[in-house]
Short mmCIF file of C-alpha atoms in Angstrom, two decimals:
data_model
loop_
_atom_site.label_atom_id
_atom_site.label_comp_id
_atom_site.label_asym_id
_atom_site.label_seq_id
_atom_site.Cartn_x
_atom_site.Cartn_y
_atom_site.Cartn_z
CA UNK A 6 152.21 168.60 38.60
CA UNK A 7 152.55 168.19 42.32
CA UNK A 8 149.09 169.81 42.92
CA UNK A 9 147.58 167.15 40.54
CA UNK A 10 149.32 164.29 42.39
CA UNK A 11 147.94 165.66 45.75
CA UNK A 12 144.56 165.96 44.31
CA UNK A 13 144.66 162.34 42.87
CA UNK A 14 145.88 161.10 46.31
CA UNK A 15 142.96 162.86 48.06
CA UNK A 16 140.45 161.37 45.50
CA UNK A 17 141.98 157.89 46.20
CA UNK A 18 141.53 158.41 49.96
CA UNK A 19 137.96 159.49 49.44
CA UNK A 20 137.27 156.40 47.37
CA UNK A 21 138.88 154.18 49.79
CA UNK A 22 137.00 155.64 52.78
CA UNK A 23 133.72 155.38 50.76
CA UNK A 24 134.43 151.62 50.19
CA UNK A 25 135.19 151.03 53.81
CA UNK A 26 131.87 152.85 54.89
CA UNK A 27 130.00 150.74 52.30
CA UNK A 28 131.50 147.68 53.52
CA UNK A 29 130.72 148.50 57.08
CA UNK A 30 127.07 149.04 56.33
CA UNK A 31 126.34 146.18 53.75
CA UNK A 32 124.54 143.08 54.81
CA UNK A 33 122.58 142.54 58.06
CA UNK A 34 123.01 145.30 60.61
CA UNK A 35 121.95 145.97 64.20
CA UNK A 36 118.16 146.57 64.30
CA UNK A 37 117.36 144.29 61.40
CA UNK A 38 114.87 141.43 61.81
CA UNK A 39 116.11 138.05 60.66
CA UNK A 40 114.79 134.56 60.66
CA UNK A 41 117.34 132.25 62.11
CA UNK A 42 117.80 128.54 62.40
CA UNK A 43 120.19 127.44 65.16
CA UNK A 44 121.21 124.83 67.54
CA UNK A 45 123.19 125.44 70.72
CA UNK A 46 125.18 122.84 72.65
CA UNK A 47 127.74 122.73 75.40
CA UNK A 48 131.27 122.51 74.01
CA UNK A 49 132.67 120.05 76.48
CA UNK A 50 129.98 117.30 76.18
CA UNK A 51 127.60 118.38 73.39
CA UNK A 52 124.60 118.69 75.72
CA UNK A 53 121.84 120.36 73.93
CA UNK A 54 120.86 123.94 75.22
CA UNK A 55 118.41 125.27 72.59
CA UNK A 56 117.57 124.42 68.98
CA UNK A 57 114.94 125.60 66.40
CA UNK A 58 115.41 122.37 64.33
CA UNK A 59 112.62 119.77 64.80
CA UNK A 60 114.96 116.93 63.73
CA UNK A 61 117.49 117.67 66.46
CA UNK A 62 114.65 118.01 69.02
CA UNK A 63 113.21 114.62 67.86
CA UNK A 64 116.74 112.98 68.30
CA UNK A 65 117.34 114.61 71.71
CA UNK A 66 113.84 113.39 72.95
CA UNK A 67 112.59 116.97 73.64
CA UNK A 68 110.20 117.25 70.67
CA UNK A 69 107.21 116.67 72.99
CA UNK A 70 107.73 119.61 74.92
CA UNK A 71 105.27 122.56 74.93
CA UNK A 72 107.04 124.69 72.38
CA UNK A 73 107.42 124.85 68.60
CA UNK A 74 110.58 124.04 66.94
CA UNK A 75 111.02 126.20 63.82
CA UNK A 76 113.30 129.02 62.72
CA UNK A 77 112.96 132.05 65.10
CA UNK A 78 112.71 135.73 64.35
CA UNK A 79 115.00 137.86 66.22
CA UNK A 80 116.10 141.63 66.18
CA UNK A 81 119.92 141.64 65.80
CA UNK A 82 121.55 143.50 68.68
CA UNK A 83 118.31 143.36 70.82
CA UNK A 84 119.50 140.72 73.20
CA UNK A 85 117.39 137.75 71.88
CA UNK A 86 120.49 135.71 71.74
CA UNK A 87 123.99 136.01 73.44
CA UNK A 88 125.70 139.21 72.22
CA UNK A 89 128.58 137.22 70.44
CA UNK A 90 125.93 135.39 68.30
CA UNK A 91 124.17 138.53 67.27
CA UNK A 92 127.45 140.34 66.53
CA UNK A 93 128.36 137.52 64.31
CA UNK A 94 125.37 137.94 62.19
CA UNK A 95 126.20 141.56 61.24
CA UNK A 96 127.32 142.02 57.66
CA UNK A 97 126.10 138.51 56.76
CA UNK A 98 123.50 137.86 54.12
CA UNK A 99 120.43 135.41 54.02
CA UNK A 100 121.61 131.89 53.37
CA UNK A 101 124.97 132.46 55.18
CA UNK A 102 126.00 129.95 58.01
CA UNK A 103 128.18 130.42 61.05
CA UNK A 104 129.57 128.96 64.23
CA UNK A 105 130.09 130.96 67.40
CA UNK A 106 131.46 129.88 70.72
CA UNK A 107 130.23 131.95 73.72
CA UNK A 108 132.54 131.68 76.69
CA UNK A 109 131.05 130.53 80.04
CA UNK A 110 131.55 133.88 81.73
CA UNK A 111 129.50 135.54 79.09
CA UNK A 112 126.90 132.62 78.91
CA UNK A 113 125.60 131.30 82.06
CA UNK A 114 128.37 132.51 84.42
CA UNK A 115 131.37 130.58 86.04
CA UNK A 116 130.64 128.00 88.48
CA UNK A 117 130.76 129.28 91.91
CA UNK A 118 131.79 126.55 94.67
CA UNK A 119 130.20 128.86 97.29
CA UNK A 120 126.81 128.34 95.67
CA UNK A 121 126.91 124.52 96.52
CA UNK A 122 125.52 124.47 99.95
CA UNK A 123 124.48 121.88 102.60
CA UNK A 124 120.95 122.52 103.99
CA UNK A 125 118.40 120.71 106.12
CA UNK A 126 116.61 118.16 104.06
CA UNK A 127 113.46 119.39 105.82
CA UNK A 128 113.51 122.43 103.56
CA UNK A 129 113.12 120.21 100.48
CA UNK A 130 109.63 118.77 99.71
CA UNK A 131 109.55 115.04 100.47
CA UNK A 132 108.99 114.13 96.78
CA UNK A 133 112.14 115.99 95.70
CA UNK A 134 114.61 114.50 98.13
CA UNK A 135 116.69 112.69 95.53
CA UNK A 136 119.73 113.41 93.43
CA UNK A 137 118.95 115.53 90.30
CA UNK A 138 115.73 116.92 91.55
CA UNK A 139 115.08 120.75 90.87
CA UNK A 140 114.11 122.64 93.87
CA UNK A 141 113.25 126.15 94.98
CA UNK A 142 114.67 126.97 98.35
CA UNK A 143 114.14 130.54 100.02
CA UNK A 144 113.59 132.16 96.52
CA UNK A 145 116.80 130.32 94.98
CA UNK A 146 116.42 127.74 92.24
CA UNK A 147 118.84 124.78 92.46
CA UNK A 148 119.33 121.04 91.88
CA UNK A 149 119.94 118.38 94.69
CA UNK A 150 123.35 116.67 94.46
CA UNK A 151 123.06 114.32 97.45
CA UNK A 152 120.69 113.57 100.41
CA UNK A 153 122.48 112.01 103.42
CA UNK A 154 120.38 111.51 106.60
CA UNK A 155 118.80 114.69 107.44
CA UNK A 156 121.13 116.89 105.32
CA UNK A 157 121.11 117.73 101.67
CA UNK A 158 123.67 119.23 99.29
CA UNK A 159 122.16 121.52 96.76
CA UNK A 160 123.89 123.28 93.87
CA UNK A 161 122.37 126.73 93.37
CA UNK A 162 124.43 127.50 90.26
CA UNK A 163 122.80 127.61 86.92
CA UNK A 164 122.83 123.92 85.46
CA UNK A 165 125.07 125.28 82.59
CA UNK A 166 127.36 127.39 84.70
CA UNK A 167 130.94 126.89 83.78
CA UNK A 168 130.06 125.61 80.36
CA UNK A 169 131.23 127.16 76.89
CA UNK A 170 128.30 127.31 74.54
CA UNK A 171 128.62 126.74 70.73
CA UNK A 172 126.01 128.12 68.38
CA UNK A 173 125.55 126.76 64.89
CA UNK A 174 123.35 128.96 62.66
CA UNK A 175 121.87 129.57 59.31
CA UNK A 176 120.28 132.84 58.29
CA UNK A 177 117.05 131.85 56.59
CA UNK A 178 116.01 135.38 55.65
CA UNK A 179 115.84 139.08 56.49
CA UNK A 180 112.27 139.95 57.72
CA UNK A 181 110.65 142.94 56.24
CA UNK A 182 106.92 142.15 56.61
CA UNK A 183 105.41 144.17 59.49
CA UNK A 184 103.03 141.28 60.71
CA UNK A 185 106.00 138.87 60.68
CA UNK A 186 108.16 141.37 62.73
CA UNK A 187 105.16 141.67 65.30
CA UNK A 188 104.63 137.93 65.43
CA UNK A 189 108.47 137.46 66.07
CA UNK A 190 108.35 140.02 68.95
CA UNK A 191 105.23 138.38 70.70
CA UNK A 192 107.04 134.97 70.31
CA UNK A 193 110.44 136.31 71.56
CA UNK A 194 108.74 138.01 74.70
CA UNK A 195 106.09 135.21 75.42
CA UNK A 196 106.92 132.13 73.44
CA UNK A 197 103.49 132.26 71.85
CA UNK A 198 102.47 132.26 68.19
CA UNK A 199 99.46 134.43 67.65
CA UNK A 200 97.21 135.23 64.84
CA UNK A 201 97.24 138.98 63.82
CA UNK A 202 96.58 141.34 60.99
CA UNK A 203 96.90 145.14 60.14
CA UNK A 204 94.06 147.32 59.05
CA UNK A 205 93.69 151.19 58.69
CA UNK A 206 91.03 152.40 60.94
CA UNK A 207 89.10 155.80 61.19
CA UNK A 208 89.31 156.97 64.67
CA UNK A 209 87.55 159.92 66.36
CA UNK A 210 89.77 161.92 68.58
CA UNK A 211 89.20 164.98 70.71
CA UNK A 212 91.72 167.72 70.21
CA UNK A 213 92.28 171.05 71.69
CA UNK A 214 91.58 174.09 69.55
CA UNK A 215 94.45 176.37 69.59
CA UNK A 216 93.46 179.99 70.22
CA UNK A 217 95.00 183.09 68.72
CA UNK A 218 93.98 185.25 71.57
CA UNK A 219 96.90 184.93 74.03
CA UNK A 220 95.58 187.90 76.02
CA UNK A 221 92.49 186.30 77.19
CA UNK A 222 93.85 183.98 80.12
CA UNK A 223 90.30 183.35 81.49
CA UNK A 224 89.09 181.87 78.34
CA UNK A 225 87.78 178.40 78.53
CA UNK A 226 89.68 175.83 76.44
CA UNK A 227 87.75 174.67 73.40
CA UNK A 228 87.84 171.21 71.94
CA UNK A 229 86.82 169.58 68.64
CA UNK A 230 86.34 166.07 67.45
CA UNK A 231 88.41 165.08 64.44
CA UNK A 232 88.54 161.77 62.47
CA UNK A 233 92.09 160.47 61.93
CA UNK A 234 93.46 157.22 60.26
CA UNK A 235 95.40 154.87 62.38
CA UNK A 236 97.23 151.78 61.28
CA UNK A 237 96.08 149.17 63.86
CA UNK A 238 97.50 145.79 64.64
CA UNK A 239 94.82 143.53 65.72
CA UNK A 240 95.81 140.43 67.79
CA UNK A 241 93.68 137.54 68.49
CA UNK A 242 93.91 136.61 72.03
CA UNK A 243 94.08 133.04 73.34
CA UNK A 244 93.80 131.58 76.89
CA UNK A 245 97.59 130.96 76.75
CA UNK A 246 98.15 134.72 76.15
CA UNK A 247 95.56 135.71 78.77
CA UNK A 248 97.18 133.60 81.46
CA UNK A 249 100.73 134.48 80.71
CA UNK A 250 102.37 136.06 83.49
CA UNK A 251 104.91 137.99 81.25
CA UNK A 252 102.04 139.48 79.36
CA UNK A 253 100.16 140.31 82.58
CA UNK A 254 103.07 142.36 84.04
CA UNK A 255 104.83 143.75 80.89
CA UNK A 256 102.06 144.21 78.27
CA UNK A 257 102.74 148.04 77.98
CA UNK A 258 106.50 147.46 77.21
CA UNK A 259 105.72 144.74 74.95
CA UNK A 260 103.12 146.76 73.03
CA UNK A 261 105.33 149.70 72.88
CA UNK A 262 108.10 147.69 71.25
CA UNK A 263 105.73 146.27 68.61
CA UNK A 264 104.31 149.64 67.69
CA UNK A 265 107.87 150.93 67.16
CA UNK A 266 109.25 148.00 65.15
CA UNK A 267 105.96 147.04 63.30
CA UNK A 268 105.51 150.80 62.43
CA UNK A 269 101.78 150.75 63.50
CA UNK A 270 99.82 153.44 65.61
CA UNK A 271 98.21 151.14 68.03
CA UNK A 272 97.53 147.49 68.99
CA UNK A 273 94.16 146.05 69.82
CA UNK A 274 94.17 142.60 71.48
CA UNK A 275 90.67 141.18 71.12
CA UNK A 276 88.97 137.97 72.44
CA UNK A 277 87.28 135.96 69.87
CA UNK A 278 84.40 133.77 71.04
CA UNK A 279 83.01 131.31 68.46
CA UNK A 280 80.07 130.11 70.68
CA UNK A 281 81.22 126.43 70.30
CA UNK A 282 81.06 125.84 74.08
CA UNK A 283 77.99 126.92 76.13
CA UNK A 284 78.80 128.76 79.26
CA UNK A 285 77.21 127.95 82.60
CA UNK A 286 74.03 129.76 81.94
CA UNK A 287 73.64 128.24 78.37
CA UNK A 288 74.05 124.79 79.86
CA UNK A 289 71.44 125.47 82.70
CA UNK A 290 68.78 127.43 80.61
CA UNK A 291 69.41 126.75 77.04
CA UNK A 292 70.30 130.42 76.39
CA UNK A 293 66.98 131.33 78.24
CA UNK A 294 65.05 129.91 75.21
CA UNK A 295 65.01 126.18 76.12
CA UNK A 296 63.83 123.98 78.97
CA UNK A 297 65.57 124.29 82.32
CA UNK A 298 67.92 121.56 83.49
CA UNK A 299 66.04 119.02 85.42
CA UNK A 300 67.91 119.45 88.73
CA UNK A 301 67.36 123.27 88.54
CA UNK A 302 63.81 122.67 87.72
CA UNK A 303 63.44 120.39 90.98
CA UNK A 304 65.20 122.97 93.01
CA UNK A 305 62.80 125.72 91.70
CA UNK A 306 59.86 123.57 92.44
CA UNK A 307 60.99 122.99 95.98
CA UNK A 308 61.32 126.67 96.46
CA UNK A 309 57.68 127.18 95.01
CA UNK A 310 58.91 128.99 91.83
CA UNK A 311 57.21 128.47 88.45
CA UNK A 312 60.07 127.65 86.14
CA UNK A 313 58.29 128.62 82.84
CA UNK A 314 57.44 131.96 84.39
CA UNK A 315 61.09 132.53 85.44
CA UNK A 316 62.35 131.58 81.86
CA UNK A 317 59.80 133.98 80.31
CA UNK A 318 60.69 136.80 82.66
CA UNK A 319 64.49 136.39 82.02
CA UNK A 320 63.87 136.32 78.31
CA UNK A 321 61.97 139.60 78.34
CA UNK A 322 64.75 141.41 80.36
#
């Protein structure tokens, strides 16, 4: 009888532990992609810090900024938002809402009085010598508090230093689509929404042929060309991407992250030219098939060059 009671107690413990484990792993977890709608404001005075809501952006007068206001895709636990916010998402489901306050020390830091300094006004560009102006001095960013005579008081703290930040959010959905994951990563890194698609390509690769003859150390290595299938994410480049400094300096890291999370073998970024705008040569020579620009023709005449012969020679090459 005692043995049966001990067995029952052990079974109950197993069930209890199983229920706990299941509860710990249900809902959204670290590493999951979610589409999140949120608005962040300072707790003390309600100053807008960030939002994905176009109506909030319109009300706050920031809707005309060069950014899109729509739910954002993030990886939970990957540092896309403050840790407190991402931790609060764990265990939740699509459709759930929440509110999280991030203390100032864990948000933009405490306000340091030593970072408010008086400097020569000559260090500030003349057009920025007024209270409220944002300036860069000796590699530090700050805002001007006052300008008196030849001196200026500049606060080099973050503008939100010392402020607790409250996030109100709604989980729109958990993202499973690979392309949506990739687009979310590009947007998180670069703030750019890009067109992309996935295709399976046949790729020729050169591989070393393994030899069974381990004794022949002088044998030349032999290679063979094999055709393999690779899942390829094609990303259509834009001028905004090409000129993005983050992309210039961190493209390898970004691509590796996309390959890992979107489960593809490689990423190809390609430039798409639709031919709508003629380049310099097209404007001057009509693509080498038309008449030369009048100014160019006059210049060639002054140089004693036959324009028709030049066009014909270039067309033949």
